Coordinates of N, CA and C and ligand atoms in Angstrom, one line a residue:
M1 N -22.9 13.4 15.5 CA -24.2 13.5 16.2 C -24.1 14.2 17.6
R2 N -25.0 15.1 17.8 CA -25.0 15.8 19.1 C -25.7 15.0 20.2
A3 N -25.1 14.8 21.3 CA -25.8 14.2 22.4 C -26.7 15.2 23.1
T4 N -27.9 14.7 23.4 CA -28.8 15.6 24.1 C -28.4 15.6 25.6
V5 N -28.5 16.8 26.2 CA -28.2 16.9 27.6 C -29.4 16.4 28.4
S6 N -29.2 15.5 29.2 CA -30.3 15.0 30.0 C -30.3 15.6 31.4
S7 N -31.4 16.0 31.9 CA -31.5 16.4 33.3 C -32.3 15.3 34.1
D8 N -32.3 14.1 33.6 CA -32.9 13.0 34.3 C -31.8 12.2 35.0
P9 N -31.8 12.1 36.3 CA -30.7 11.4 37.0 C -31.0 9.9 36.9
A10 N -29.9 9.1 36.6 CA -30.0 7.7 36.7 C -29.7 7.2 38.1
E11 N -28.8 8.0 38.7 CA -28.3 7.6 40.0 C -28.0 8.8 40.8
V12 N -28.4 8.9 42.1 CA -28.0 10.0 43.0 C -27.4 9.4 44.2
V13 N -26.2 9.9 44.5 CA -25.4 9.5 45.6 C -25.1 10.6 46.5
V14 N -25.5 10.6 47.8 CA -25.2 11.6 48.8 C -24.1 11.0 49.7
D15 N -22.9 11.5 49.5 CA -21.8 10.9 50.2 C -21.4 11.8 51.4
R16 N -21.8 11.5 52.6 CA -21.6 12.3 53.7 C -20.1 12.3 54.1
Q17 N -19.4 11.2 53.8 CA -18.0 11.1 54.2 C -17.1 12.0 53.3
E18 N -17.4 12.0 52.0 CA -16.6 12.9 51.1 C -17.3 14.3 51.0
R19 N -18.5 14.4 51.6 CA -19.3 15.6 51.5 C -19.5 16.1 50.1
I20 N -19.9 15.1 49.3 CA -20.3 15.4 47.9 C -21.6 14.8 47.5
L21 N -22.2 15.4 46.5 CA -23.4 14.9 45.9 C -23.0 14.5 44.5
L22 N -23.2 13.2 44.2 CA -22.8 12.7 42.9 C -24.1 12.3 42.1
I23 N -24.2 12.8 40.9 CA -25.4 12.5 40.1 C -24.9 11.9 38.8
A24 N -25.3 10.7 38.5 CA -25.1 10.1 37.2 C -26.3 10.3 36.4
W25 N -26.2 11.0 35.3 CA -27.3 11.3 34.4 C -27.6 10.2 33.4
K26 N -28.8 10.2 32.9 CA -29.2 9.2 32.0 C -28.4 9.2 30.7
D27 N -27.8 10.3 30.4 CA -27.0 10.4 29.1 C -25.6 10.0 29.4
G28 N -25.3 9.5 30.6 CA -24.0 8.9 30.9 C -23.1 9.9 31.5
H29 N -23.4 11.2 31.6 CA -22.6 12.2 32.2 C -22.7 12.1 33.8
R30 N -21.6 12.5 34.4 CA -21.6 12.4 35.9 C -21.2 13.8 36.4
S31 N -22.0 14.3 37.4 CA -21.7 15.6 38.0 C -21.4 15.4 39.5
V32 N -20.4 16.1 40.0 CA -20.0 16.0 41.4 C -20.1 17.4 42.0
F33 N -20.9 17.5 43.0 CA -21.1 18.8 43.7 C -20.6 18.7 45.1
S34 N -19.9 19.7 45.6 CA -19.5 19.7 47.0 C -20.6 20.3 47.8
F35 N -20.8 19.8 49.0 CA -21.8 20.3 49.9 C -21.6 21.8 50.2
D36 N -20.4 22.2 50.2 CA -20.1 23.6 50.4 C -20.7 24.5 49.4
D37 N -20.5 24.1 48.1 CA -21.1 24.8 47.0 C -22.6 24.8 47.0
L38 N -23.1 23.6 47.3 CA -24.6 23.5 47.2 C -25.2 24.4 48.3
R39 N -24.6 24.4 49.5 CA -25.2 25.2 50.6 C -25.1 26.7 50.2
R40 N -23.9 27.0 49.7 CA -23.7 28.4 49.3 C -24.7 28.9 48.2
D41 N -25.0 28.0 47.3 CA -25.9 28.3 46.2 C -27.3 27.9 46.4
C42 N -27.7 27.8 47.7 CA -29.0 27.4 48.0 C -30.0 28.2 47.3
P43 N -31.0 27.6 46.5 CA -31.9 28.3 45.7 C -33.1 28.9 46.4
C44 N -33.2 28.8 47.7 CA -34.5 29.2 48.3 C -34.5 30.8 48.4
A45 N -35.7 31.3 48.6 CA -35.9 32.7 48.5 C -35.1 33.5 49.5
S46 N -35.0 33.0 50.7 CA -34.3 33.8 51.7 C -32.7 33.8 51.5
C47 N -32.2 32.7 50.9 CA -30.8 32.7 50.6 C -30.5 33.6 49.4
D48 N -31.5 33.6 48.4 CA -31.4 34.4 47.2 C -31.3 35.8 47.6
D49 N -32.2 36.2 48.6 CA -32.3 37.5 49.1 C -31.0 38.0 49.8
A50 N -30.5 37.1 50.6 CA -29.3 37.4 51.3 C -28.1 37.6 50.4
R51 N -28.1 36.7 49.3 CA -27.0 36.9 48.4 C -27.0 38.2 47.6
S52 N -28.2 38.6 47.2 CA -28.3 39.8 46.4 C -28.0 41.0 47.3
K53 N -28.4 41.0 48.5 CA -28.0 42.1 49.5 C -26.5 42.2 49.6
R54 N -25.9 41.0 49.7 CA -24.5 41.0 49.9 C -23.8 41.6 48.7
Q55 N -24.3 41.3 47.5 CA -23.7 41.8 46.2 C -23.8 43.3 46.1
T56 N -25.0 43.8 46.5 CA -25.2 45.3 46.4 C -24.4 46.0 47.5
G57 N -24.1 45.2 48.5 CA -23.3 45.8 49.6 C -24.0 46.8 50.4
G58 N -25.3 46.9 50.3 CA -26.0 48.0 51.1 C -26.3 47.5 52.5
G59 N -25.9 48.3 53.4 CA -26.2 48.0 54.8 C -25.7 46.8 55.4
L60 N -26.1 46.5 56.6 CA -25.6 45.3 57.3 C -26.5 44.2 57.0
S61 N -26.0 43.0 56.8 CA -26.8 41.9 56.6 C -27.2 41.3 57.9
V62 N -28.4 40.9 58.0 CA -28.9 40.3 59.2 C -28.7 38.8 59.2
L63 N -28.0 38.3 60.1 CA -27.7 36.8 60.1 C -28.7 36.1 60.8
T64 N -29.3 35.1 60.1 CA -30.4 34.4 60.7 C -30.1 33.1 61.3
G65 N -28.8 32.7 61.3 CA -28.5 31.4 61.9 C -27.0 31.2 61.9
P66 N -26.6 30.1 62.4 CA -25.1 29.9 62.5 C -24.6 29.8 61.1
I67 N -23.4 30.4 60.9 CA -22.8 30.5 59.5 C -21.8 29.3 59.5
L68 N -21.9 28.5 58.5 CA -21.0 27.4 58.3 C -19.8 27.8 57.5
K69 N -18.6 27.5 58.0 CA -17.4 27.7 57.2 C -17.3 26.6 56.2
R70 N -16.6 27.0 55.1 CA -16.3 25.9 54.1 C -15.6 24.8 54.8
G71 N -16.0 23.6 54.5 CA -15.4 22.4 55.1 C -16.2 21.9 56.2
E72 N -17.2 22.7 56.6 CA -18.1 22.3 57.8 C -19.5 21.9 57.3
T73 N -19.8 22.2 56.1 CA -21.1 21.9 55.6 C -21.4 20.4 55.6
Q74 N -22.5 20.0 56.2 CA -22.9 18.6 56.2 C -24.4 18.5 55.9
V75 N -24.7 17.4 55.3 CA -26.1 17.1 55.1 C -26.7 16.3 56.3
A76 N -27.7 16.9 56.9 CA -28.3 16.2 58.0 C -29.4 15.2 57.5
D77 N -30.0 15.7 56.5 CA -31.1 14.8 55.9 C -31.4 15.3 54.5
Y78 N -32.0 14.4 53.7 CA -32.3 14.8 52.3 C -33.4 13.9 51.8
H79 N -34.2 14.4 50.9 CA -35.2 13.5 50.3 C -35.5 14.1 48.9
A80 N -36.1 13.2 48.1 CA -36.5 13.6 46.7 C -37.8 14.4 46.8
V81 N -37.9 15.4 46.0 CA -39.1 16.1 45.8 C -39.7 15.7 44.5
G82 N -40.7 14.9 44.6 CA -41.3 14.4 43.3 C -40.2 13.7 42.5
W83 N -40.2 13.9 41.2 CA -39.2 13.3 40.4 C -38.3 14.3 39.8
Y84 N -38.4 15.5 40.3 CA -37.7 16.6 39.6 C -36.6 17.3 40.4
A85 N -36.6 17.0 41.8 CA -35.7 17.8 42.6 C -35.3 17.1 43.9
L86 N -34.3 17.7 44.5 CA -33.8 17.2 45.8 C -34.0 18.3 46.8
N87 N -34.3 17.9 48.0 CA -34.3 18.8 49.2 C -33.3 18.4 50.2
F88 N -32.5 19.3 50.7 CA -31.5 19.0 51.7 C -31.8 19.7 53.0
T89 N -31.6 19.0 54.1 CA -31.5 19.7 55.4 C -30.1 19.7 55.8
W90 N -29.5 21.0 55.9 CA -28.1 21.2 56.2 C -27.9 21.1 57.7
N91 N -26.7 21.0 58.1 CA -26.4 20.9 59.6 C -26.5 22.2 60.3
D92 N -26.8 23.3 59.6 CA -27.1 24.6 60.3 C -28.6 24.7 60.4
G93 N -29.4 23.6 60.1 CA -30.8 23.6 60.3 C -31.6 24.1 59.1
H94 N -30.9 24.6 58.1 CA -31.6 25.2 56.9 C -32.1 24.1 56.0
D95 N -33.4 24.2 55.6 CA -34.0 23.1 54.8 C -35.0 23.5 53.8
T96 N -34.9 24.8 53.4 CA -36.0 25.3 52.4 C -35.5 25.3 51.0
G97 N -34.3 24.9 50.7 CA -33.8 24.9 49.4 C -34.2 23.7 48.6
I98 N -34.8 23.9 47.4 CA -35.2 22.8 46.5 C -34.3 22.9 45.3
Y99 N -33.5 21.8 45.2 CA -32.5 21.8 44.1 C -33.1 20.9 42.9
T100 N -33.5 21.6 41.9 CA -34.0 20.8 40.7 C -32.9 20.2 40.0
Y101 N -33.2 19.0 39.4 CA -32.1 18.3 38.7 C -31.7 19.2 37.5
E102 N -32.7 19.9 36.9 CA -32.4 20.7 35.8 C -31.3 21.8 36.1
S103 N -31.5 22.4 37.3 CA -30.6 23.5 37.7 C -29.2 22.9 38.1
L104 N -29.3 21.7 38.7 CA -28.0 21.0 39.0 C -27.2 20.7 37.8
R105 N -27.9 20.1 36.8 CA -27.3 19.8 35.5 C -26.7 21.0 34.9
A106 N -27.5 22.1 34.9 CA -27.0 23.3 34.3 C -25.7 23.9 34.9
K107 N -25.6 23.7 36.2 CA -24.3 24.2 36.8 C -23.4 23.1 37.2
C108 N -23.4 22.1 36.5 CA -22.4 21.0 36.6 C -21.0 21.6 36.6
P109 N -20.2 21.4 37.7 CA -18.9 22.1 37.8 C -17.8 21.4 37.0
C110 N -18.0 20.3 36.3 CA -16.9 19.6 35.7 C -16.3 20.4 34.5
E111 N -15.1 20.0 34.2 CA -14.3 20.8 33.2 C -15.0 20.9 31.9
Q112 N -15.6 19.7 31.5 CA -16.3 19.6 30.2 C -17.4 20.6 30.1
C113 N -18.2 20.6 31.2 CA -19.4 21.5 31.1 C -19.0 23.0 31.2
S114 N -18.1 23.3 32.0 CA -17.7 24.7 32.2 C -17.1 25.2 30.9
K115 N -16.4 24.3 30.2 CA -15.8 24.7 28.9 C -16.9 25.0 27.9
K116 N -17.9 24.1 27.9 CA -19.0 24.2 26.9 C -19.7 25.5 27.1
G117 N -19.9 25.9 28.4 CA -20.6 27.2 28.7 C -19.8 28.4 28.1
K118 N -18.5 28.3 28.1 CA -17.8 29.5 27.6 C -17.7 29.5 26.1
A119 N -17.6 28.3 25.5 CA -17.5 28.2 24.0 C -18.9 28.5 23.4
G120 N -20.0 28.3 24.1 CA -21.3 28.5 23.6 C -21.9 27.3 22.9
Ligands
ZN201 ZN1 -31.7 28.7 51.5
ZN202 ZN1 -20.4 18.1 33.6

């Protein structure tokens, strides 16, 4: 029997000490995301824009705020957005990223999920 992948969180833990976001899903799976990765993958429009500019390598990128090095990313504040997403305020003041549970589940970095992605 195939287990259905759930994007409903049973438990969400924001651990500022370890700098990780831990989500226990309703299907029993657990995902651990580092703040560094979450900040880097911020889904908001301006970060998306900055990332695609960086990829095409065209021109100089305009820096709009302090750049956090890996290991320095910290959550200043966070709250749930309805029942479907999380919003973080990072310690660089950035707070426009809405992280949906669906997208978080889809990019679960655990070994099991990354294997599944490759095998199809
Ligand atoms: Zn952003
Ligand atoms: Zn996983």
